[in-house]
mmCIF file of C-alpha atoms and ligand atoms in Angstrom:
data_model
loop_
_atom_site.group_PDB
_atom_site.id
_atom_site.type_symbol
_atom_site.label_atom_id
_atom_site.label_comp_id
_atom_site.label_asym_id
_atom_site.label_seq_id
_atom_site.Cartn_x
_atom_site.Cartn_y
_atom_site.Cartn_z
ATOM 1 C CA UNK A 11 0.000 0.000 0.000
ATOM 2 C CA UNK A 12 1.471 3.603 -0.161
ATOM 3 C CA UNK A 13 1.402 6.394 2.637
ATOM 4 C CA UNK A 14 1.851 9.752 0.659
ATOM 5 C CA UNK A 15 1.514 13.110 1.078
ATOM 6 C CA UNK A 16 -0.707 13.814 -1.958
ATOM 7 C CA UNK A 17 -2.898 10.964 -3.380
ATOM 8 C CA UNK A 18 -2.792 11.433 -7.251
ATOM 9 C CA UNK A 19 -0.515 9.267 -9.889
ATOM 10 C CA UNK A 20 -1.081 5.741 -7.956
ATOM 11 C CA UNK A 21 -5.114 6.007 -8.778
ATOM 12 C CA UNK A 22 -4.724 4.277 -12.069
ATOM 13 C CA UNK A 23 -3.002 0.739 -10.547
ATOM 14 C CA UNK A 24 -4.676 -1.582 -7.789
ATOM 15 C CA UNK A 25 -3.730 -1.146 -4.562
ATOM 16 C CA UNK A 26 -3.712 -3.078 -1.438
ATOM 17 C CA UNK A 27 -5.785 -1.690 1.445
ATOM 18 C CA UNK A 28 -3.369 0.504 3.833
ATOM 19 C CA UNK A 29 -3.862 -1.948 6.279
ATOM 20 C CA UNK A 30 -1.801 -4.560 8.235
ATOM 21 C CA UNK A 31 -3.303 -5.443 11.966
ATOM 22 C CA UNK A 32 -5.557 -2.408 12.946
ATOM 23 C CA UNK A 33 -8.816 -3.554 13.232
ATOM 24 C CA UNK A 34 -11.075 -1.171 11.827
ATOM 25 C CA UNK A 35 -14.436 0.715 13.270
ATOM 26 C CA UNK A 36 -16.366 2.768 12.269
ATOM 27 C CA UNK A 37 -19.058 5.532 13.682
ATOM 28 C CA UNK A 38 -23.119 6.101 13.062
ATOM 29 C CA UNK A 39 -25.605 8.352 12.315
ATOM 30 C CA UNK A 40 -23.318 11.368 12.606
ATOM 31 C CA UNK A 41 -24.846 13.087 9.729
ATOM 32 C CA UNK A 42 -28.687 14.124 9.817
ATOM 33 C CA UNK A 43 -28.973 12.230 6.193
ATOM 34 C CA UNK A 44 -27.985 9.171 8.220
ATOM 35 C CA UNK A 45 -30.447 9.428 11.005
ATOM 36 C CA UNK A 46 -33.568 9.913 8.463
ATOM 37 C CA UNK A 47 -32.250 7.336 6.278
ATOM 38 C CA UNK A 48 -31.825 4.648 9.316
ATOM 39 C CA UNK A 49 -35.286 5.828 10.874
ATOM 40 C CA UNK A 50 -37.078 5.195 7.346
ATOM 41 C CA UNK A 51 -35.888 1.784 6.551
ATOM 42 C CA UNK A 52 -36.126 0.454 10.888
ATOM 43 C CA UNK A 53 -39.876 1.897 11.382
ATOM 44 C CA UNK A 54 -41.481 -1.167 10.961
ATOM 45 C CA UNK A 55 -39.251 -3.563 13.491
ATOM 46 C CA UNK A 56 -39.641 -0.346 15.857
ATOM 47 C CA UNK A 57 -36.044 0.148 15.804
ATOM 48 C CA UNK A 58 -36.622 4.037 14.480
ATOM 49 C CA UNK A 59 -36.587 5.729 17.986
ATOM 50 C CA UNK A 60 -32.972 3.992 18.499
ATOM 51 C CA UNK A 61 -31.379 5.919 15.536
ATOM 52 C CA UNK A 62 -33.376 8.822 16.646
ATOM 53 C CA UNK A 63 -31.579 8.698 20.177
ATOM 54 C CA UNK A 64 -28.239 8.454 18.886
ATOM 55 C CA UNK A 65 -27.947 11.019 16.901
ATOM 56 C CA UNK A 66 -28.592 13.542 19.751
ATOM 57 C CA UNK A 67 -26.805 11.593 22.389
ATOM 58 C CA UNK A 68 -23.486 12.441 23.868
ATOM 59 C CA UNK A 69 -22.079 8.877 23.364
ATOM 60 C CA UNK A 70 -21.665 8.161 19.769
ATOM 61 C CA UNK A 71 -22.419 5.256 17.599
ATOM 62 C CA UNK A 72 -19.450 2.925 17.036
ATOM 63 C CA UNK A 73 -18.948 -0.695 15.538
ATOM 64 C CA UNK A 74 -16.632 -2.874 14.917
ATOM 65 C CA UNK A 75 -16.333 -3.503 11.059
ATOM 66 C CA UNK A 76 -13.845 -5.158 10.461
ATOM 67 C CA UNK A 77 -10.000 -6.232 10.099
ATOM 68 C CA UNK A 78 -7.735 -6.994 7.172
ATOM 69 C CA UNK A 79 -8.571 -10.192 5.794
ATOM 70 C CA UNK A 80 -12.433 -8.282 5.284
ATOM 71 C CA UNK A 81 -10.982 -5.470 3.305
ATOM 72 C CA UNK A 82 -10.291 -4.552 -0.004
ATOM 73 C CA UNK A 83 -8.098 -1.665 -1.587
ATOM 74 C CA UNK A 84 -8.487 0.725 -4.109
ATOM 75 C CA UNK A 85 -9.538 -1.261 -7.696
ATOM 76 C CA UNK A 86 -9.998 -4.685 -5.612
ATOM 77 C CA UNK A 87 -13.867 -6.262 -5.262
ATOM 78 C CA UNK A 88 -16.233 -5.493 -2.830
ATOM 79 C CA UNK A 89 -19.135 -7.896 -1.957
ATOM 80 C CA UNK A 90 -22.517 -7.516 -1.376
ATOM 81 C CA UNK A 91 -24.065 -10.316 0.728
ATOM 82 C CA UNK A 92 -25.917 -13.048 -0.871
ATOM 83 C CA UNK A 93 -28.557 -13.453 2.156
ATOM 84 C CA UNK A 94 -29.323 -9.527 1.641
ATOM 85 C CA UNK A 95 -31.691 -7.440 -1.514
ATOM 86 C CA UNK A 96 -30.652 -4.170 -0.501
ATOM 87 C CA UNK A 97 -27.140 -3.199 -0.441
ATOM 88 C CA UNK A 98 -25.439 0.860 -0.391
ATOM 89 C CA UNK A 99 -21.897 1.808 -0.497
ATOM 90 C CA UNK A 100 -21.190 4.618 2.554
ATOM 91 C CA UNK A 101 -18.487 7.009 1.642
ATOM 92 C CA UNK A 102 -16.848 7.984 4.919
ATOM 93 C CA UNK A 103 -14.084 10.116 5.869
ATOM 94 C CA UNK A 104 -11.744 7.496 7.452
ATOM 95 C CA UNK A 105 -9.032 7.985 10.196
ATOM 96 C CA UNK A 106 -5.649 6.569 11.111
ATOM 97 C CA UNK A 107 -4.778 6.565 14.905
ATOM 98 C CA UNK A 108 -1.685 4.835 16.479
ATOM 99 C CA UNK A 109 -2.059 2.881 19.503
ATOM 100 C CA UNK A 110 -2.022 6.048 22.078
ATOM 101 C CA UNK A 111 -5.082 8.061 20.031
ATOM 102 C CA UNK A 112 -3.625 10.220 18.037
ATOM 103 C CA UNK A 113 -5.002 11.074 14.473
ATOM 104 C CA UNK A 114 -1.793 10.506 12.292
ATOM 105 C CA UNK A 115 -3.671 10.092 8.719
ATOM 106 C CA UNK A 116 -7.068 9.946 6.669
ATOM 107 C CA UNK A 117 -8.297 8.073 3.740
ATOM 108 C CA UNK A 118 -11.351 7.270 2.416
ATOM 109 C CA UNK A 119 -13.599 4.713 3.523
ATOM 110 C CA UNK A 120 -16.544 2.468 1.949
ATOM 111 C CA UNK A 121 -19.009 1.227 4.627
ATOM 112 C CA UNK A 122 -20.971 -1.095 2.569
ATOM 113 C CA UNK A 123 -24.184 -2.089 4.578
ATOM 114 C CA UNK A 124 -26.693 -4.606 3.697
ATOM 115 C CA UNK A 125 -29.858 -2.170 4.847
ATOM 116 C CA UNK A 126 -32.716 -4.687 4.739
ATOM 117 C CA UNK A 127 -30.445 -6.926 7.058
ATOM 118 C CA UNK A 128 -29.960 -4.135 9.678
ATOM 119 C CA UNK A 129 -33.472 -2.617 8.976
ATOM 120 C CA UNK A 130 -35.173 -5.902 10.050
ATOM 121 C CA UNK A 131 -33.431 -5.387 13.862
ATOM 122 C CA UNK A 132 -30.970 -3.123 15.106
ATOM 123 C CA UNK A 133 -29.314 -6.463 16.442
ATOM 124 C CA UNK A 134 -28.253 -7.494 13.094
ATOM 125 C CA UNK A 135 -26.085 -4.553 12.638
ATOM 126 C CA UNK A 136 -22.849 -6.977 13.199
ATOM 127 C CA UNK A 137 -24.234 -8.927 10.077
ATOM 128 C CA UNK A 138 -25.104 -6.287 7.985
ATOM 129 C CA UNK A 139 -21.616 -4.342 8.519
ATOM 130 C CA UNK A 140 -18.770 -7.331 8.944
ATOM 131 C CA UNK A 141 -18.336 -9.887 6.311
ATOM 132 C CA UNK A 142 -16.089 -10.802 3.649
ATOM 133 C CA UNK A 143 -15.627 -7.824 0.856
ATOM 134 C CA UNK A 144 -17.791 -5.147 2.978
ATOM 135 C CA UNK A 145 -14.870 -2.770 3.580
ATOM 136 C CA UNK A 146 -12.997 -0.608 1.214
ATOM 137 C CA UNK A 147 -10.173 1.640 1.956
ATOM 138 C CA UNK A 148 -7.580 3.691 0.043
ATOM 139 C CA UNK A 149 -6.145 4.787 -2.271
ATOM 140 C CA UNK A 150 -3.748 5.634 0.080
ATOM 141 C CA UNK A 151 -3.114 6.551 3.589
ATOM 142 C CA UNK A 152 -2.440 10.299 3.441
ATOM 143 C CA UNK A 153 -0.337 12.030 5.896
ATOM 144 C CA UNK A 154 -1.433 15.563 6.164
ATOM 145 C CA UNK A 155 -3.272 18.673 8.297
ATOM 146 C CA UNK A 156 -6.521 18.065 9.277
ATOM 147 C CA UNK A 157 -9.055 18.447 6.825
ATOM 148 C CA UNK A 158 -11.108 22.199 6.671
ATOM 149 C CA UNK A 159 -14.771 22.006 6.860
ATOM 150 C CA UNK A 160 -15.373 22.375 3.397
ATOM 151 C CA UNK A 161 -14.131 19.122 2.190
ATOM 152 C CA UNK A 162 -16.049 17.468 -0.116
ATOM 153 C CA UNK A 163 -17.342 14.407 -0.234
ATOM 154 C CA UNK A 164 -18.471 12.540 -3.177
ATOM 155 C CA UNK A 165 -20.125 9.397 -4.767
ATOM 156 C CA UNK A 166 -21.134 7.908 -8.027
ATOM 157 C CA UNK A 167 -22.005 4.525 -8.551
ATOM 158 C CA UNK A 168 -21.866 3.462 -12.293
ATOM 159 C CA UNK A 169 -23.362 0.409 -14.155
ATOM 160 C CA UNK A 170 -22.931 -0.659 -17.921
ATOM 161 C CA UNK A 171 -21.323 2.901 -18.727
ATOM 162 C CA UNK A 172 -24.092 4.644 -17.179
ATOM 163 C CA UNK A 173 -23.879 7.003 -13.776
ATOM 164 C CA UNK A 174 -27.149 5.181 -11.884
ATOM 165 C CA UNK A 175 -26.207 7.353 -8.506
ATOM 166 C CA UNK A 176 -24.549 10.473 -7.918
ATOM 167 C CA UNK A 177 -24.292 12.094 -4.696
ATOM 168 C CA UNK A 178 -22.265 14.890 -2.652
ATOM 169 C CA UNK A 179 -21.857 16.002 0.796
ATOM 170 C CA UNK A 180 -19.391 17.510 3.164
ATOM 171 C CA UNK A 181 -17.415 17.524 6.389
ATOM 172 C CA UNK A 182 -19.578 20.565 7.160
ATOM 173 C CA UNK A 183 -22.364 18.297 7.622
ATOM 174 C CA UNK A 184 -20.659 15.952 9.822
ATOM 175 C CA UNK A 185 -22.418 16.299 13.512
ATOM 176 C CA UNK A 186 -19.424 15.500 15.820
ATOM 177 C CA UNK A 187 -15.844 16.045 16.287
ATOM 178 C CA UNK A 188 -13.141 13.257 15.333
ATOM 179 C CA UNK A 189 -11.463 13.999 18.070
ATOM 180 C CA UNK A 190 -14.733 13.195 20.394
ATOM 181 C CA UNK A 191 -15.357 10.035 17.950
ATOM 182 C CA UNK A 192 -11.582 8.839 18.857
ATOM 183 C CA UNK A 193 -12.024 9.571 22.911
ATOM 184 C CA UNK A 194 -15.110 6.990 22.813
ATOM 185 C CA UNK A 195 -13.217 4.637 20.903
ATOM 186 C CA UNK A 196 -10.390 4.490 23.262
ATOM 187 C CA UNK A 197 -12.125 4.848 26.474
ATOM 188 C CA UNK A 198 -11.222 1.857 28.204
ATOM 189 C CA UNK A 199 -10.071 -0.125 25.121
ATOM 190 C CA UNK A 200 -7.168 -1.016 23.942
ATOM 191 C CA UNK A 201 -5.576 -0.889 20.403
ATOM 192 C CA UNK A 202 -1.742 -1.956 20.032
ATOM 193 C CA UNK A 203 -1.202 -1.790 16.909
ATOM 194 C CA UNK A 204 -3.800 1.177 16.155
ATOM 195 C CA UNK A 205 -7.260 1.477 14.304
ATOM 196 C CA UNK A 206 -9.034 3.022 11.252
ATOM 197 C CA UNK A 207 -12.063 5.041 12.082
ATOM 198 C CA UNK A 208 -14.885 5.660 9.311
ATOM 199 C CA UNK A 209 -16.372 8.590 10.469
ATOM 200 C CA UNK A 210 -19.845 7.914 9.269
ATOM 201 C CA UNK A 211 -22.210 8.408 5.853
ATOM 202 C CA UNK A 212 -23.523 11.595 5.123
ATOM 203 C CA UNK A 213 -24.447 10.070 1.243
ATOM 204 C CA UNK A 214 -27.070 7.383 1.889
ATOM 205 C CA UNK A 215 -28.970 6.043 -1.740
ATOM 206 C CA UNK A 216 -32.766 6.128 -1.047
ATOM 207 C CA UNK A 217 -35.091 3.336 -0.768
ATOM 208 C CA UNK A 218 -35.536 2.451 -4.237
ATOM 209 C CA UNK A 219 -31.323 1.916 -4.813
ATOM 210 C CA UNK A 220 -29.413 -1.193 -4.440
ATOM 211 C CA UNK A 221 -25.831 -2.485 -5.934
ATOM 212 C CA UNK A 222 -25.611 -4.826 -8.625
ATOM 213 C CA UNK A 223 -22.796 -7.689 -9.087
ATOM 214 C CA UNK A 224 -20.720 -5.370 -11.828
ATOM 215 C CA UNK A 225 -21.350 -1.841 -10.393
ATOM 216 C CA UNK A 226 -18.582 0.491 -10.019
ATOM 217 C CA UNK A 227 -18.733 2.639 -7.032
ATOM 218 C CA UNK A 228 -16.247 6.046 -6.457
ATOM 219 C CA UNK A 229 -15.757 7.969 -4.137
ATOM 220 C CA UNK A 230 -14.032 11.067 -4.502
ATOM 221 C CA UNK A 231 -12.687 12.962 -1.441
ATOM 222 C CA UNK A 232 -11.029 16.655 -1.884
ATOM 223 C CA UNK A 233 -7.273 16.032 -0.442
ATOM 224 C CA UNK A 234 -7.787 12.563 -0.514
ATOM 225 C CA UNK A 235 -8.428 10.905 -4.407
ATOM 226 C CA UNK A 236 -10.800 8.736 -5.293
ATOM 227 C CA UNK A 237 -11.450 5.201 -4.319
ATOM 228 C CA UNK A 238 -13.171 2.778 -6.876
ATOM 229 C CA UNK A 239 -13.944 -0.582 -6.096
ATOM 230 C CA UNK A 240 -16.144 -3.085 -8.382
ATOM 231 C CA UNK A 241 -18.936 -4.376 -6.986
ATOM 232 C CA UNK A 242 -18.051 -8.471 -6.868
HETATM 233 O O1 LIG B 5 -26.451 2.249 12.611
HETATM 234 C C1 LIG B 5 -26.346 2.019 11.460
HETATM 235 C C2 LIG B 5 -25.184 2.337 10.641
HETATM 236 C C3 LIG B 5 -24.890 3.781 10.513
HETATM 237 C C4 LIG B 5 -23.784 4.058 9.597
HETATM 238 O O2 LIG B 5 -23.037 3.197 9.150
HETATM 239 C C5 LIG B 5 -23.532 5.454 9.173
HETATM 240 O O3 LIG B 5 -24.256 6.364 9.590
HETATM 241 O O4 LIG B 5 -22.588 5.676 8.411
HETATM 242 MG MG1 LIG B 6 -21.572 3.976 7.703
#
């Protein structure tokens, strides 16, 4: 994988996911577009009022999503679950802490998320965020300032030559602080060899969207590239 200052001439090769042992996590409903998106597709099982809660709550969201062997890099396959009819990618502003919590890095993040899966009970979450092919990260680990609030964030999703989604939002949007995000992850945890944190989806397709086998899905961060990954 590379660690660079400026993400740019490696986006044409494949790349291996900047990862070694960090597991990676990643946070909730820290954009409004989340919170209605989660509250539309939960109503029925009654799990609305939870996504609801945590949005305004002090304590954020986090989950465990996943470690090496379940992610991909930049150009490599994602998955969509075969038990699951409606799949999203999440574009997420992703980053790299070492083992004492500091924020050393950022890349970009897919979150994929089998929604009917988690929308049937808030208790599936684990099954609808952690398996084989459902993380995405890259191009690159880059090594810079933190971002300013006007970083964009963007996603298109393309199938048979054709854009079938196209979406943009920004850190502006984004409801908490990565610093608060990284003080709940490390509160009385431990992480030796340090973590990825995806900060959350502020880009969520509506109800009628889902990824097909053969989809290409990018998303483009300012100061970060772009990270495309095939749908498998
Ligand atoms: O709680 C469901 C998942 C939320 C999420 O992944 C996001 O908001 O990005
Ligand atoms: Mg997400």
């Amino acid at each position: 994988f590379a660690a660079i200052a400026e993400p740019g001439d490696l986006e044409g090769n494949e790349l291996q996911p900047p990862l070694l042992s960090q597991e990676v996590w990643a946070a909730g409903v820290t954009y409004y577009r989340s919170r209605e998106a989660r509250m539309e597709e939960s109503e029925k099982s009654g799990g609305d009022v939870f996504y609801d809660k945590v949005y305004d709550a002090d304590r954020p969201e986090l989950f465990f999503k996943g470690t090496a062997s379940r992610t991909v890099g930049h150009k490599q396959k994602v998955a969509i679950r075969g038990d699951s009819n409606w799949n999203v990618p999440e574009p997420e502003y992703t980053l790299a802490i070492n083992s004492s919590g500091k924020i050393f890095g950022y890349t970009i993040g897919n979150d994929m998320s089998s929604r009917d899966i988690e929308g049937a009970n808030p208790l599936y979450l684990p099954q609808a965020k952690v398996y084989r092919g459902a993380c995405a990260l890259g191009p690159a680990l880059v090594i810079k300032d933190p971002p300013s609030p006007d970083t964009a964030i963007r996603l298109e999703v393309e199938r048979g030559g054709e854009s079938v989604f196209e979406g943009e939002t920004g850190l502006m949007q984004l409801k908490r602080k990565f610093e608060d995000l990284v003080a709940y992850l490390f509160r009385d945890n431990v992480f030796p060899n340090g973590a990825y944190l995806l900060t959350g989806a502020g880009i969520v397709p509506s109800g009628g969207f889902t990824l097909n086998s053969g989809d290409i899905i990018r998303i483009s961060i300012d100061g970060l590239g772009t990270l495309e990954n095939e749908v498998e």
